[in-house]
Amino acid sequence: MASRLKIVRTIPSLRRTLELCRKKGERVALVPTMGALHRGHMALVREARRRANRVVVSVFVNPTQFAPHEDFTSYPRSLATDIKVLREAEVDLVWAPSVEAMYPDGFATRLTPEGAAKAGLEDQFRPYFFGGVATVVAKLFTQVLPDIALFGQKDYQQLRVVTQMAKDLDLPVKVIGVPTVRESDGLALSSRNVYLSAAERTVAPMLHRVLKGCATRIKNGEKVDRVLNVGRIEIDLAGFALDYLEASHALTLAPIVSLKDGPIRMLVAAKLGKTRLIDNIAV
Ligand code: AMP
């Protein structure tokens, strides 16, 4: 079974291959990634295998979601290793288009998501990000035409934006969120964790610890505002440069004032040295 993986780099070849699957009535799952795969990505792959007959993993570092000063050129790339891991995981197809195949000369259309994409979280610090994500994911959805697509809760605002985008564009795909995979000390797995120095790596799990502490205090009835202020100070004192720590409505991502305002998601983003980390948990 381990040898059936097909690597596809052009849209006509992708279409031909997937048409055969659909003719046979097979259920297709898509797992979009930027490569540099870790156990977090593989949890999505496992869930995809559980729910579908054919699993497509896209590997594409999407230039349109990076701002000019961000790490597009230095983003970790390891396609050969990724392919090996995906073959072992019995993935059927790797969709690895070039930038030119995804954005041919003259490409001129970009989605501008609103709602959760304007919640004042990631969007405040990465104004290019969700436009780029929504555009590339819409393209991936129309290229692959999957029955289901799996995204990590690790990128919670992204999961909300993509879910809304698929709904708003009437794309016949079910978007499924998969729980965050963590190291044993709580640090959420991320391709960017390789940027952390040894010293930073020991501090990094603090982000999750603060989230958990805040969630417990809010659950116990402490005032949300107060809990957030204390949490922000704790993150500062640990040596992070905090971008945000917020309590938001789990679906709309609108700010929450009290426990009764709805299901709450706590979201955080902070820089540790040059590395920007994000995390979130349910309250
Ligand atoms: P990326 O390659 O960083 O764009 O991530 C591809 C997909 O993997 C996204 O849906 C992410 O949310 C998901 N993902 C990344 N890290 C994790 C993790 N630690 N646990 C679960 N899913 C993750």
PDB file of C-alpha atoms and ligand atoms in Angstrom:
ATOM      1  CA  MET A   1       0.000   0.000   0.000  1.00  0.00           C
ATOM      2  CA  ALA A   2       2.886   2.325   0.844  1.00  0.00           C
ATOM      3  CA  SER A   3       3.771   2.936  -2.826  1.00  0.00           C
ATOM      4  CA  ARG A   4       0.489   4.298  -4.142  1.00  0.00           C
ATOM      5  CA  LEU A   5       1.208   7.975  -3.394  1.00  0.00           C
ATOM      6  CA  LYS A   6       0.923  10.159  -6.488  1.00  0.00           C
ATOM      7  CA  ILE A   7       2.677  13.530  -6.663  1.00  0.00           C
ATOM      8  CA  VAL A   8       0.925  16.022  -8.893  1.00  0.00           C
ATOM      9  CA  ARG A   9       2.233  19.424  -9.928  1.00  0.00           C
ATOM     10  CA  THR A  10      -0.151  20.709 -12.618  1.00  0.00           C
ATOM     11  CA  ILE A  11      -3.870  21.432 -12.597  1.00  0.00           C
ATOM     12  CA  PRO A  12      -4.745  19.264 -15.654  1.00  0.00           C
ATOM     13  CA  SER A  13      -3.007  16.280 -14.078  1.00  0.00           C
ATOM     14  CA  LEU A  14      -4.780  16.925 -10.753  1.00  0.00           C
ATOM     15  CA  ARG A  15      -8.170  17.103 -12.497  1.00  0.00           C
ATOM     16  CA  ARG A  16      -7.566  13.901 -14.463  1.00  0.00           C
ATOM     17  CA  THR A  17      -6.537  11.935 -11.387  1.00  0.00           C
ATOM     18  CA  LEU A  18      -9.397  13.117  -9.189  1.00  0.00           C
ATOM     19  CA  GLU A  19     -12.007  12.670 -11.892  1.00  0.00           C
ATOM     20  CA  LEU A  20     -11.226   8.947 -11.842  1.00  0.00           C
ATOM     21  CA  CYS A  21     -11.801   8.852  -8.054  1.00  0.00           C
ATOM     22  CA  ARG A  22     -15.094  10.703  -8.345  1.00  0.00           C
ATOM     23  CA  LYS A  23     -16.289   8.417 -11.161  1.00  0.00           C
ATOM     24  CA  LYS A  24     -15.785   5.504  -8.787  1.00  0.00           C
ATOM     25  CA  GLY A  25     -17.890   7.349  -6.206  1.00  0.00           C
ATOM     26  CA  GLU A  26     -14.981   7.750  -3.801  1.00  0.00           C
ATOM     27  CA  ARG A  27     -15.159  10.323  -1.016  1.00  0.00           C
ATOM     28  CA  VAL A  28     -12.257  12.772  -1.252  1.00  0.00           C
ATOM     29  CA  ALA A  29     -10.683  14.614   1.700  1.00  0.00           C
ATOM     30  CA  LEU A  30      -8.323  17.575   1.359  1.00  0.00           C
ATOM     31  CA  VAL A  31      -5.736  18.584   3.949  1.00  0.00           C
ATOM     32  CA  PRO A  32      -4.217  21.955   2.966  1.00  0.00           C
ATOM     33  CA  THR A  33      -0.702  22.583   4.342  1.00  0.00           C
ATOM     34  CA  MET A  34       2.381  24.668   3.717  1.00  0.00           C
ATOM     35  CA  GLY A  35       4.602  21.623   4.232  1.00  0.00           C
ATOM     36  CA  ALA A  36       7.358  21.268   6.878  1.00  0.00           C
ATOM     37  CA  LEU A  37       5.014  18.633   8.235  1.00  0.00           C
ATOM     38  CA  HIS A  38       4.832  17.684  11.909  1.00  0.00           C
ATOM     39  CA  ARG A  39       2.545  15.590  14.131  1.00  0.00           C
ATOM     40  CA  GLY A  40      -0.087  18.353  14.046  1.00  0.00           C
ATOM     41  CA  HIS A  41      -0.458  18.035  10.283  1.00  0.00           C
ATOM     42  CA  MET A  42      -0.468  14.253  10.585  1.00  0.00           C
ATOM     43  CA  ALA A  43      -3.423  14.378  12.991  1.00  0.00           C
ATOM     44  CA  LEU A  44      -5.369  16.077  10.170  1.00  0.00           C
ATOM     45  CA  VAL A  45      -4.234  13.358   7.753  1.00  0.00           C
ATOM     46  CA  ARG A  46      -5.342  10.609  10.143  1.00  0.00           C
ATOM     47  CA  GLU A  47      -8.756  12.209  10.603  1.00  0.00           C
ATOM     48  CA  ALA A  48      -9.013  12.561   6.793  1.00  0.00           C
ATOM     49  CA  ARG A  49      -8.226   8.872   6.302  1.00  0.00           C
ATOM     50  CA  ARG A  50     -10.864   7.971   8.867  1.00  0.00           C
ATOM     51  CA  ARG A  51     -13.538   9.982   7.051  1.00  0.00           C
ATOM     52  CA  ALA A  52     -12.777   9.526   3.334  1.00  0.00           C
ATOM     53  CA  ASN A  53     -11.639   6.958   0.738  1.00  0.00           C
ATOM     54  CA  ARG A  54      -9.037   9.247  -0.857  1.00  0.00           C
ATOM     55  CA  VAL A  55      -6.790  11.712   0.941  1.00  0.00           C
ATOM     56  CA  VAL A  56      -5.234  14.653  -0.891  1.00  0.00           C
ATOM     57  CA  VAL A  57      -2.622  16.737   0.943  1.00  0.00           C
ATOM     58  CA  SER A  58      -1.687  20.033  -0.636  1.00  0.00           C
ATOM     59  CA  VAL A  59       1.770  21.403   0.029  1.00  0.00           C
ATOM     60  CA  PHE A  60       2.036  25.021  -1.033  1.00  0.00           C
ATOM     61  CA  VAL A  61       3.746  27.939   0.706  1.00  0.00           C
ATOM     62  CA  ASN A  62       1.276  30.593  -0.346  1.00  0.00           C
ATOM     63  CA  PRO A  63       3.003  33.900  -1.127  1.00  0.00           C
ATOM     64  CA  THR A  64      -0.226  35.946  -1.051  1.00  0.00           C
ATOM     65  CA  GLN A  65      -0.746  35.411   2.690  1.00  0.00           C
ATOM     66  CA  PHE A  66       2.673  36.760   3.676  1.00  0.00           C
ATOM     67  CA  ALA A  67       3.354  40.482   4.091  1.00  0.00           C
ATOM     68  CA  PRO A  68       6.567  41.748   2.441  1.00  0.00           C
ATOM     69  CA  HIS A  69       8.402  41.833   5.816  1.00  0.00           C
ATOM     70  CA  GLU A  70       7.256  38.306   6.805  1.00  0.00           C
ATOM     71  CA  ASP A  71       9.086  34.991   6.415  1.00  0.00           C
ATOM     72  CA  PHE A  72       7.902  33.786   2.967  1.00  0.00           C
ATOM     73  CA  THR A  73      11.409  33.198   1.596  1.00  0.00           C
ATOM     74  CA  SER A  74      12.818  31.714   4.809  1.00  0.00           C
ATOM     75  CA  TYR A  75       9.705  29.636   5.678  1.00  0.00           C
ATOM     76  CA  PRO A  76      10.901  26.026   6.276  1.00  0.00           C
ATOM     77  CA  ARG A  77      10.533  23.881   3.141  1.00  0.00           C
ATOM     78  CA  SER A  78      11.153  20.128   3.132  1.00  0.00           C
ATOM     79  CA  LEU A  79       9.117  18.594   0.290  1.00  0.00           C
ATOM     80  CA  ALA A  80      11.226  15.412  -0.034  1.00  0.00           C
ATOM     81  CA  THR A  81      10.829  14.573   3.675  1.00  0.00           C
ATOM     82  CA  ASP A  82       7.155  15.592   3.607  1.00  0.00           C
ATOM     83  CA  ILE A  83       6.510  13.195   0.716  1.00  0.00           C
ATOM     84  CA  LYS A  84       8.215  10.364   2.586  1.00  0.00           C
ATOM     85  CA  VAL A  85       6.071  10.973   5.679  1.00  0.00           C
ATOM     86  CA  LEU A  86       2.886  11.244   3.613  1.00  0.00           C
ATOM     87  CA  ARG A  87       3.689   8.018   1.773  1.00  0.00           C
ATOM     88  CA  GLU A  88       4.084   6.235   5.109  1.00  0.00           C
ATOM     89  CA  ALA A  89       0.743   7.695   6.223  1.00  0.00           C
ATOM     90  CA  GLU A  90      -0.894   6.148   3.122  1.00  0.00           C
ATOM     91  CA  VAL A  91      -1.928   9.451   1.612  1.00  0.00           C
ATOM     92  CA  ASP A  92      -3.135   9.030  -1.980  1.00  0.00           C
ATOM     93  CA  LEU A  93      -2.118  12.275  -3.616  1.00  0.00           C
ATOM     94  CA  VAL A  94       0.181  15.200  -2.890  1.00  0.00           C
ATOM     95  CA  TRP A  95      -0.849  18.385  -4.679  1.00  0.00           C
ATOM     96  CA  ALA A  96       2.311  20.490  -4.852  1.00  0.00           C
ATOM     97  CA  PRO A  97       1.805  23.229  -7.424  1.00  0.00           C
ATOM     98  CA  SER A  98       4.486  25.786  -8.245  1.00  0.00           C
ATOM     99  CA  VAL A  99       3.735  29.440  -7.511  1.00  0.00           C
ATOM    100  CA  GLU A 100       3.351  29.910 -11.297  1.00  0.00           C
ATOM    101  CA  ALA A 101       0.783  27.101 -11.542  1.00  0.00           C
ATOM    102  CA  MET A 102      -1.234  28.601  -8.672  1.00  0.00           C
ATOM    103  CA  TYR A 103      -0.863  32.242  -9.713  1.00  0.00           C
ATOM    104  CA  PRO A 104      -0.150  32.391 -13.464  1.00  0.00           C
ATOM    105  CA  ASP A 105       0.919  35.688 -15.032  1.00  0.00           C
ATOM    106  CA  GLY A 106      -1.992  38.104 -15.052  1.00  0.00           C
ATOM    107  CA  PHE A 107      -3.719  36.588 -11.996  1.00  0.00           C
ATOM    108  CA  ALA A 108      -5.966  39.395 -10.734  1.00  0.00           C
ATOM    109  CA  THR A 109      -8.581  38.130  -8.281  1.00  0.00           C
ATOM    110  CA  ARG A 110      -8.391  38.241  -4.504  1.00  0.00           C
ATOM    111  CA  LEU A 111     -11.055  37.490  -1.895  1.00  0.00           C
ATOM    112  CA  THR A 112     -11.526  39.941   0.981  1.00  0.00           C
ATOM    113  CA  PRO A 113     -13.180  38.035   3.819  1.00  0.00           C
ATOM    114  CA  GLU A 114     -15.021  39.969   6.519  1.00  0.00           C
ATOM    115  CA  GLY A 115     -16.762  38.850   9.709  1.00  0.00           C
ATOM    116  CA  ALA A 116     -14.377  36.640  11.681  1.00  0.00           C
ATOM    117  CA  ALA A 117     -11.560  37.819   9.384  1.00  0.00           C
ATOM    118  CA  LYS A 118     -11.993  41.338  10.848  1.00  0.00           C
ATOM    119  CA  ALA A 119     -12.291  40.323  14.507  1.00  0.00           C
ATOM    120  CA  GLY A 120      -9.263  42.375  15.537  1.00  0.00           C
ATOM    121  CA  LEU A 121      -7.059  39.357  16.302  1.00  0.00           C
ATOM    122  CA  GLU A 122      -4.567  38.054  13.673  1.00  0.00           C
ATOM    123  CA  ASP A 123      -5.982  40.536  11.165  1.00  0.00           C
ATOM    124  CA  GLN A 124      -4.684  43.494  13.222  1.00  0.00           C
ATOM    125  CA  PHE A 125      -1.126  42.224  13.040  1.00  0.00           C
ATOM    126  CA  ARG A 126      -1.237  40.442   9.659  1.00  0.00           C
ATOM    127  CA  PRO A 127      -3.516  42.552   7.469  1.00  0.00           C
ATOM    128  CA  TYR A 128      -2.619  40.567   4.317  1.00  0.00           C
ATOM    129  CA  PHE A 129      -3.148  37.185   5.878  1.00  0.00           C
ATOM    130  CA  PHE A 130      -6.822  36.223   5.610  1.00  0.00           C
ATOM    131  CA  GLY A 131      -7.253  37.671   2.110  1.00  0.00           C
ATOM    132  CA  GLY A 132      -4.399  35.439   0.990  1.00  0.00           C
ATOM    133  CA  VAL A 133      -5.667  32.418   2.915  1.00  0.00           C
ATOM    134  CA  ALA A 134      -9.260  32.762   1.690  1.00  0.00           C
ATOM    135  CA  THR A 135      -8.074  33.180  -1.901  1.00  0.00           C
ATOM    136  CA  VAL A 136      -5.749  30.192  -1.935  1.00  0.00           C
ATOM    137  CA  VAL A 137      -8.155  27.932  -0.015  1.00  0.00           C
ATOM    138  CA  ALA A 138     -11.009  28.844  -2.394  1.00  0.00           C
ATOM    139  CA  LYS A 139      -8.676  27.914  -5.270  1.00  0.00           C
ATOM    140  CA  LEU A 140      -7.660  24.645  -3.576  1.00  0.00           C
ATOM    141  CA  PHE A 141     -11.330  23.808  -3.022  1.00  0.00           C
ATOM    142  CA  THR A 142     -12.245  24.401  -6.667  1.00  0.00           C
ATOM    143  CA  GLN A 143      -9.132  22.581  -7.910  1.00  0.00           C
ATOM    144  CA  VAL A 144      -9.607  19.470  -5.763  1.00  0.00           C
ATOM    145  CA  LEU A 145     -13.403  19.602  -5.261  1.00  0.00           C
ATOM    146  CA  PRO A 146     -13.108  17.681  -1.983  1.00  0.00           C
ATOM    147  CA  ASP A 147     -16.110  16.355  -0.066  1.00  0.00           C
ATOM    148  CA  ILE A 148     -14.432  17.354   3.180  1.00  0.00           C
ATOM    149  CA  ALA A 149     -11.475  19.549   4.132  1.00  0.00           C
ATOM    150  CA  LEU A 150      -9.600  19.399   7.419  1.00  0.00           C
ATOM    151  CA  PHE A 151      -8.080  22.360   9.241  1.00  0.00           C
ATOM    152  CA  GLY A 152      -6.392  22.643  12.630  1.00  0.00           C
ATOM    153  CA  GLN A 153      -8.031  24.435  15.536  1.00  0.00           C
ATOM    154  CA  LYS A 154      -4.477  25.650  16.220  1.00  0.00           C
ATOM    155  CA  ASP A 155      -5.200  28.398  13.657  1.00  0.00           C
ATOM    156  CA  TYR A 156      -8.616  29.093  15.094  1.00  0.00           C
ATOM    157  CA  GLN A 157      -9.440  32.380  13.350  1.00  0.00           C
ATOM    158  CA  GLN A 158      -8.358  30.803  10.045  1.00  0.00           C
ATOM    159  CA  LEU A 159     -10.708  27.862  10.682  1.00  0.00           C
ATOM    160  CA  ARG A 160     -13.612  30.278  11.234  1.00  0.00           C
ATOM    161  CA  VAL A 161     -12.719  32.337   8.127  1.00  0.00           C
ATOM    162  CA  VAL A 162     -12.429  29.271   5.874  1.00  0.00           C
ATOM    163  CA  THR A 163     -15.676  27.759   7.208  1.00  0.00           C
ATOM    164  CA  GLN A 164     -17.521  31.024   6.491  1.00  0.00           C
ATOM    165  CA  MET A 165     -15.888  31.418   3.049  1.00  0.00           C
ATOM    166  CA  ALA A 166     -16.988  27.927   1.942  1.00  0.00           C
ATOM    167  CA  LYS A 167     -20.518  28.658   3.166  1.00  0.00           C
ATOM    168  CA  ASP A 168     -20.716  32.114   1.563  1.00  0.00           C
ATOM    169  CA  LEU A 169     -19.447  30.854  -1.810  1.00  0.00           C
ATOM    170  CA  ASP A 170     -21.758  27.794  -1.693  1.00  0.00           C
ATOM    171  CA  LEU A 171     -18.781  25.481  -2.109  1.00  0.00           C
ATOM    172  CA  PRO A 172     -19.975  21.900  -1.590  1.00  0.00           C
ATOM    173  CA  VAL A 173     -17.316  21.013   0.953  1.00  0.00           C
ATOM    174  CA  LYS A 174     -17.631  20.296   4.658  1.00  0.00           C
ATOM    175  CA  VAL A 175     -14.920  22.062   6.674  1.00  0.00           C
ATOM    176  CA  ILE A 176     -13.837  20.090   9.739  1.00  0.00           C
ATOM    177  CA  GLY A 177     -11.736  21.454  12.628  1.00  0.00           C
ATOM    178  CA  VAL A 178      -9.236  19.113  14.298  1.00  0.00           C
ATOM    179  CA  PRO A 179      -7.996  19.676  17.900  1.00  0.00           C
ATOM    180  CA  THR A 180      -4.522  21.142  18.421  1.00  0.00           C
ATOM    181  CA  VAL A 181      -1.638  18.698  18.826  1.00  0.00           C
ATOM    182  CA  ARG A 182       0.794  19.764  21.561  1.00  0.00           C
ATOM    183  CA  GLU A 183       4.208  18.849  22.913  1.00  0.00           C
ATOM    184  CA  SER A 184       4.119  17.180  26.348  1.00  0.00           C
ATOM    185  CA  ASP A 185       4.787  20.578  27.982  1.00  0.00           C
ATOM    186  CA  GLY A 186       1.763  22.128  26.250  1.00  0.00           C
ATOM    187  CA  LEU A 187       3.478  24.013  23.408  1.00  0.00           C
ATOM    188  CA  ALA A 188       1.304  23.785  20.278  1.00  0.00           C
ATOM    189  CA  LEU A 189       3.195  22.140  17.427  1.00  0.00           C
ATOM    190  CA  SER A 190       4.054  24.585  14.641  1.00  0.00           C
ATOM    191  CA  SER A 191       6.402  24.572  11.659  1.00  0.00           C
ATOM    192  CA  ARG A 192       7.773  27.845  13.052  1.00  0.00           C
ATOM    193  CA  ASN A 193       8.856  26.250  16.366  1.00  0.00           C
ATOM    194  CA  VAL A 194      12.174  25.383  14.644  1.00  0.00           C
ATOM    195  CA  TYR A 195      12.991  29.111  14.820  1.00  0.00           C
ATOM    196  CA  LEU A 196      13.052  28.999  18.664  1.00  0.00           C
ATOM    197  CA  SER A 197      16.444  29.010  20.433  1.00  0.00           C
ATOM    198  CA  ALA A 198      16.936  26.465  23.242  1.00  0.00           C
ATOM    199  CA  ALA A 199      16.305  29.175  25.841  1.00  0.00           C
ATOM    200  CA  GLU A 200      13.166  30.404  24.054  1.00  0.00           C
ATOM    201  CA  ARG A 201      11.901  26.837  23.747  1.00  0.00           C
ATOM    202  CA  THR A 202      11.830  26.519  27.559  1.00  0.00           C
ATOM    203  CA  VAL A 203       9.749  29.713  27.865  1.00  0.00           C
ATOM    204  CA  ALA A 204       7.372  28.990  24.944  1.00  0.00           C
ATOM    205  CA  PRO A 205       4.950  26.603  26.795  1.00  0.00           C
ATOM    206  CA  MET A 206       4.084  29.508  29.132  1.00  0.00           C
ATOM    207  CA  LEU A 207       1.643  30.740  26.486  1.00  0.00           C
ATOM    208  CA  HIS A 208      -0.517  27.634  26.850  1.00  0.00           C
ATOM    209  CA  ARG A 209      -0.156  27.698  30.639  1.00  0.00           C
ATOM    210  CA  VAL A 210      -1.485  31.272  30.783  1.00  0.00           C
ATOM    211  CA  LEU A 211      -4.377  30.380  28.448  1.00  0.00           C
ATOM    212  CA  LYS A 212      -5.347  27.473  30.702  1.00  0.00           C
ATOM    213  CA  GLY A 213      -5.105  29.617  33.833  1.00  0.00           C
ATOM    214  CA  CYS A 214      -7.286  32.343  32.280  1.00  0.00           C
ATOM    215  CA  ALA A 215      -9.866  29.826  31.060  1.00  0.00           C
ATOM    216  CA  THR A 216     -10.155  28.290  34.536  1.00  0.00           C
ATOM    217  CA  ARG A 217     -10.557  31.673  36.227  1.00  0.00           C
ATOM    218  CA  ILE A 218     -13.233  32.765  33.738  1.00  0.00           C
ATOM    219  CA  LYS A 219     -15.059  29.449  34.197  1.00  0.00           C
ATOM    220  CA  ASN A 220     -14.940  30.041  37.950  1.00  0.00           C
ATOM    221  CA  GLY A 221     -16.754  33.342  37.501  1.00  0.00           C
ATOM    222  CA  GLU A 222     -13.933  35.901  37.692  1.00  0.00           C
ATOM    223  CA  LYS A 223     -14.477  39.034  35.586  1.00  0.00           C
ATOM    224  CA  VAL A 224     -13.228  38.501  32.010  1.00  0.00           C
ATOM    225  CA  ASP A 225     -11.552  41.928  31.852  1.00  0.00           C
ATOM    226  CA  ARG A 226      -9.591  41.362  35.021  1.00  0.00           C
ATOM    227  CA  VAL A 227      -8.526  37.855  34.019  1.00  0.00           C
ATOM    228  CA  LEU A 228      -7.287  39.116  30.639  1.00  0.00           C
ATOM    229  CA  ASN A 229      -5.315  41.947  32.225  1.00  0.00           C
ATOM    230  CA  VAL A 230      -3.567  39.571  34.626  1.00  0.00           C
ATOM    231  CA  GLY A 231      -2.896  37.119  31.765  1.00  0.00           C
ATOM    232  CA  ARG A 232      -1.377  39.885  29.639  1.00  0.00           C
ATOM    233  CA  ILE A 233       0.982  40.849  32.469  1.00  0.00           C
ATOM    234  CA  GLU A 234       2.016  37.202  32.994  1.00  0.00           C
ATOM    235  CA  ILE A 235       2.880  36.860  29.298  1.00  0.00           C
ATOM    236  CA  ASP A 236       4.848  40.113  29.367  1.00  0.00           C
ATOM    237  CA  LEU A 237       6.771  39.072  32.467  1.00  0.00           C
ATOM    238  CA  ALA A 238       7.676  35.713  30.891  1.00  0.00           C
ATOM    239  CA  GLY A 239       9.574  37.665  28.220  1.00  0.00           C
ATOM    240  CA  PHE A 240       7.123  37.639  25.300  1.00  0.00           C
ATOM    241  CA  ALA A 241       6.166  40.696  23.269  1.00  0.00           C
ATOM    242  CA  LEU A 242       2.384  40.272  23.367  1.00  0.00           C
ATOM    243  CA  ASP A 243       0.303  40.991  20.269  1.00  0.00           C
ATOM    244  CA  TYR A 244      -3.042  40.065  21.841  1.00  0.00           C
ATOM    245  CA  LEU A 245      -4.726  37.952  24.501  1.00  0.00           C
ATOM    246  CA  GLU A 246      -8.502  38.003  24.049  1.00  0.00           C
ATOM    247  CA  ALA A 247     -11.671  36.178  25.025  1.00  0.00           C
ATOM    248  CA  SER A 248     -13.918  35.925  21.961  1.00  0.00           C
ATOM    249  CA  HIS A 249     -17.189  34.326  20.946  1.00  0.00           C
ATOM    250  CA  ALA A 250     -16.196  30.880  19.673  1.00  0.00           C
ATOM    251  CA  LEU A 251     -18.123  31.270  16.396  1.00  0.00           C
ATOM    252  CA  THR A 252     -18.234  34.973  15.511  1.00  0.00           C
ATOM    253  CA  LEU A 253     -14.975  35.847  17.325  1.00  0.00           C
ATOM    254  CA  ALA A 254     -16.670  39.028  18.609  1.00  0.00           C
ATOM    255  CA  PRO A 255     -15.259  40.227  21.955  1.00  0.00           C
ATOM    256  CA  ILE A 256     -16.863  38.712  25.064  1.00  0.00           C
ATOM    257  CA  VAL A 257     -17.554  40.653  28.253  1.00  0.00           C
ATOM    258  CA  SER A 258     -18.895  37.884  30.445  1.00  0.00           C
ATOM    259  CA  LEU A 259     -19.273  34.126  30.605  1.00  0.00           C
ATOM    260  CA  LYS A 260     -22.924  34.303  29.577  1.00  0.00           C
ATOM    261  CA  ASP A 261     -22.127  36.019  26.237  1.00  0.00           C
ATOM    262  CA  GLY A 262     -21.719  32.618  24.626  1.00  0.00           C
ATOM    263  CA  PRO A 263     -19.225  29.828  24.061  1.00  0.00           C
ATOM    264  CA  ILE A 264     -15.827  31.431  24.667  1.00  0.00           C
ATOM    265  CA  ARG A 265     -12.530  30.862  22.880  1.00  0.00           C
ATOM    266  CA  MET A 266      -9.392  32.392  24.364  1.00  0.00           C
ATOM    267  CA  LEU A 267      -6.850  33.379  21.728  1.00  0.00           C
ATOM    268  CA  VAL A 268      -3.290  34.595  22.081  1.00  0.00           C
ATOM    269  CA  ALA A 269      -0.419  35.703  19.842  1.00  0.00           C
ATOM    270  CA  ALA A 270       3.003  36.797  21.054  1.00  0.00           C
ATOM    271  CA  LYS A 271       6.557  37.077  19.850  1.00  0.00           C
ATOM    272  CA  LEU A 272       9.405  35.318  21.555  1.00  0.00           C
ATOM    273  CA  GLY A 273      12.543  36.840  20.096  1.00  0.00           C
ATOM    274  CA  LYS A 274      11.948  36.694  16.338  1.00  0.00           C
ATOM    275  CA  THR A 275       9.395  33.865  16.495  1.00  0.00           C
ATOM    276  CA  ARG A 276       5.699  34.660  16.505  1.00  0.00           C
ATOM    277  CA  LEU A 277       3.588  32.051  18.304  1.00  0.00           C
ATOM    278  CA  ILE A 278      -0.199  31.719  18.357  1.00  0.00           C
ATOM    279  CA  ASP A 279      -2.458  29.490  20.429  1.00  0.00           C
ATOM    280  CA  ASN A 280      -6.060  29.223  21.626  1.00  0.00           C
ATOM    281  CA  ILE A 281      -8.280  27.077  23.824  1.00  0.00           C
ATOM    282  CA  ALA A 282     -11.981  26.678  24.558  1.00  0.00           C
ATOM    283  CA  VAL A 283     -13.284  27.947  27.903  1.00  0.00           C
TER     284      VAL A 283
HETATM  285  P1  AMP B   1       0.284  25.145   7.992  1.00  0.00           P
HETATM  286  O1  AMP B   1       1.156  24.194   7.263  1.00  0.00           O
HETATM  287  O2  AMP B   1       0.949  25.795   9.158  1.00  0.00           O
HETATM  288  O3  AMP B   1      -0.431  26.115   7.095  1.00  0.00           O
HETATM  289  O4  AMP B   1      -0.855  24.261   8.643  1.00  0.00           O
HETATM  290  C1  AMP B   1      -1.642  23.417   7.852  1.00  0.00           C
HETATM  291  C2  AMP B   1      -2.790  22.922   8.674  1.00  0.00           C
HETATM  292  O5  AMP B   1      -2.298  22.209   9.810  1.00  0.00           O
HETATM  293  C3  AMP B   1      -3.669  24.059   9.219  1.00  0.00           C
HETATM  294  O6  AMP B   1      -5.029  23.682   9.139  1.00  0.00           O
HETATM  295  C4  AMP B   1      -3.212  24.170  10.638  1.00  0.00           C
HETATM  296  O7  AMP B   1      -4.198  24.679  11.509  1.00  0.00           O
HETATM  297  C5  AMP B   1      -2.915  22.716  10.966  1.00  0.00           C
HETATM  298  N1  AMP B   1      -2.025  22.631  12.115  1.00  0.00           N
HETATM  299  C6  AMP B   1      -0.826  23.263  12.289  1.00  0.00           C
HETATM  300  N2  AMP B   1      -0.317  22.989  13.503  1.00  0.00           N
HETATM  301  C7  AMP B   1      -1.202  22.178  14.124  1.00  0.00           C
HETATM  302  C8  AMP B   1      -1.245  21.556  15.405  1.00  0.00           C
HETATM  303  N3  AMP B   1      -0.294  21.720  16.306  1.00  0.00           N
HETATM  304  N4  AMP B   1      -2.328  20.782  15.701  1.00  0.00           N
HETATM  305  C9  AMP B   1      -3.319  20.612  14.797  1.00  0.00           C
HETATM  306  N5  AMP B   1      -3.329  21.175  13.572  1.00  0.00           N
HETATM  307  C10 AMP B   1      -2.286  21.945  13.239  1.00  0.00           C
END
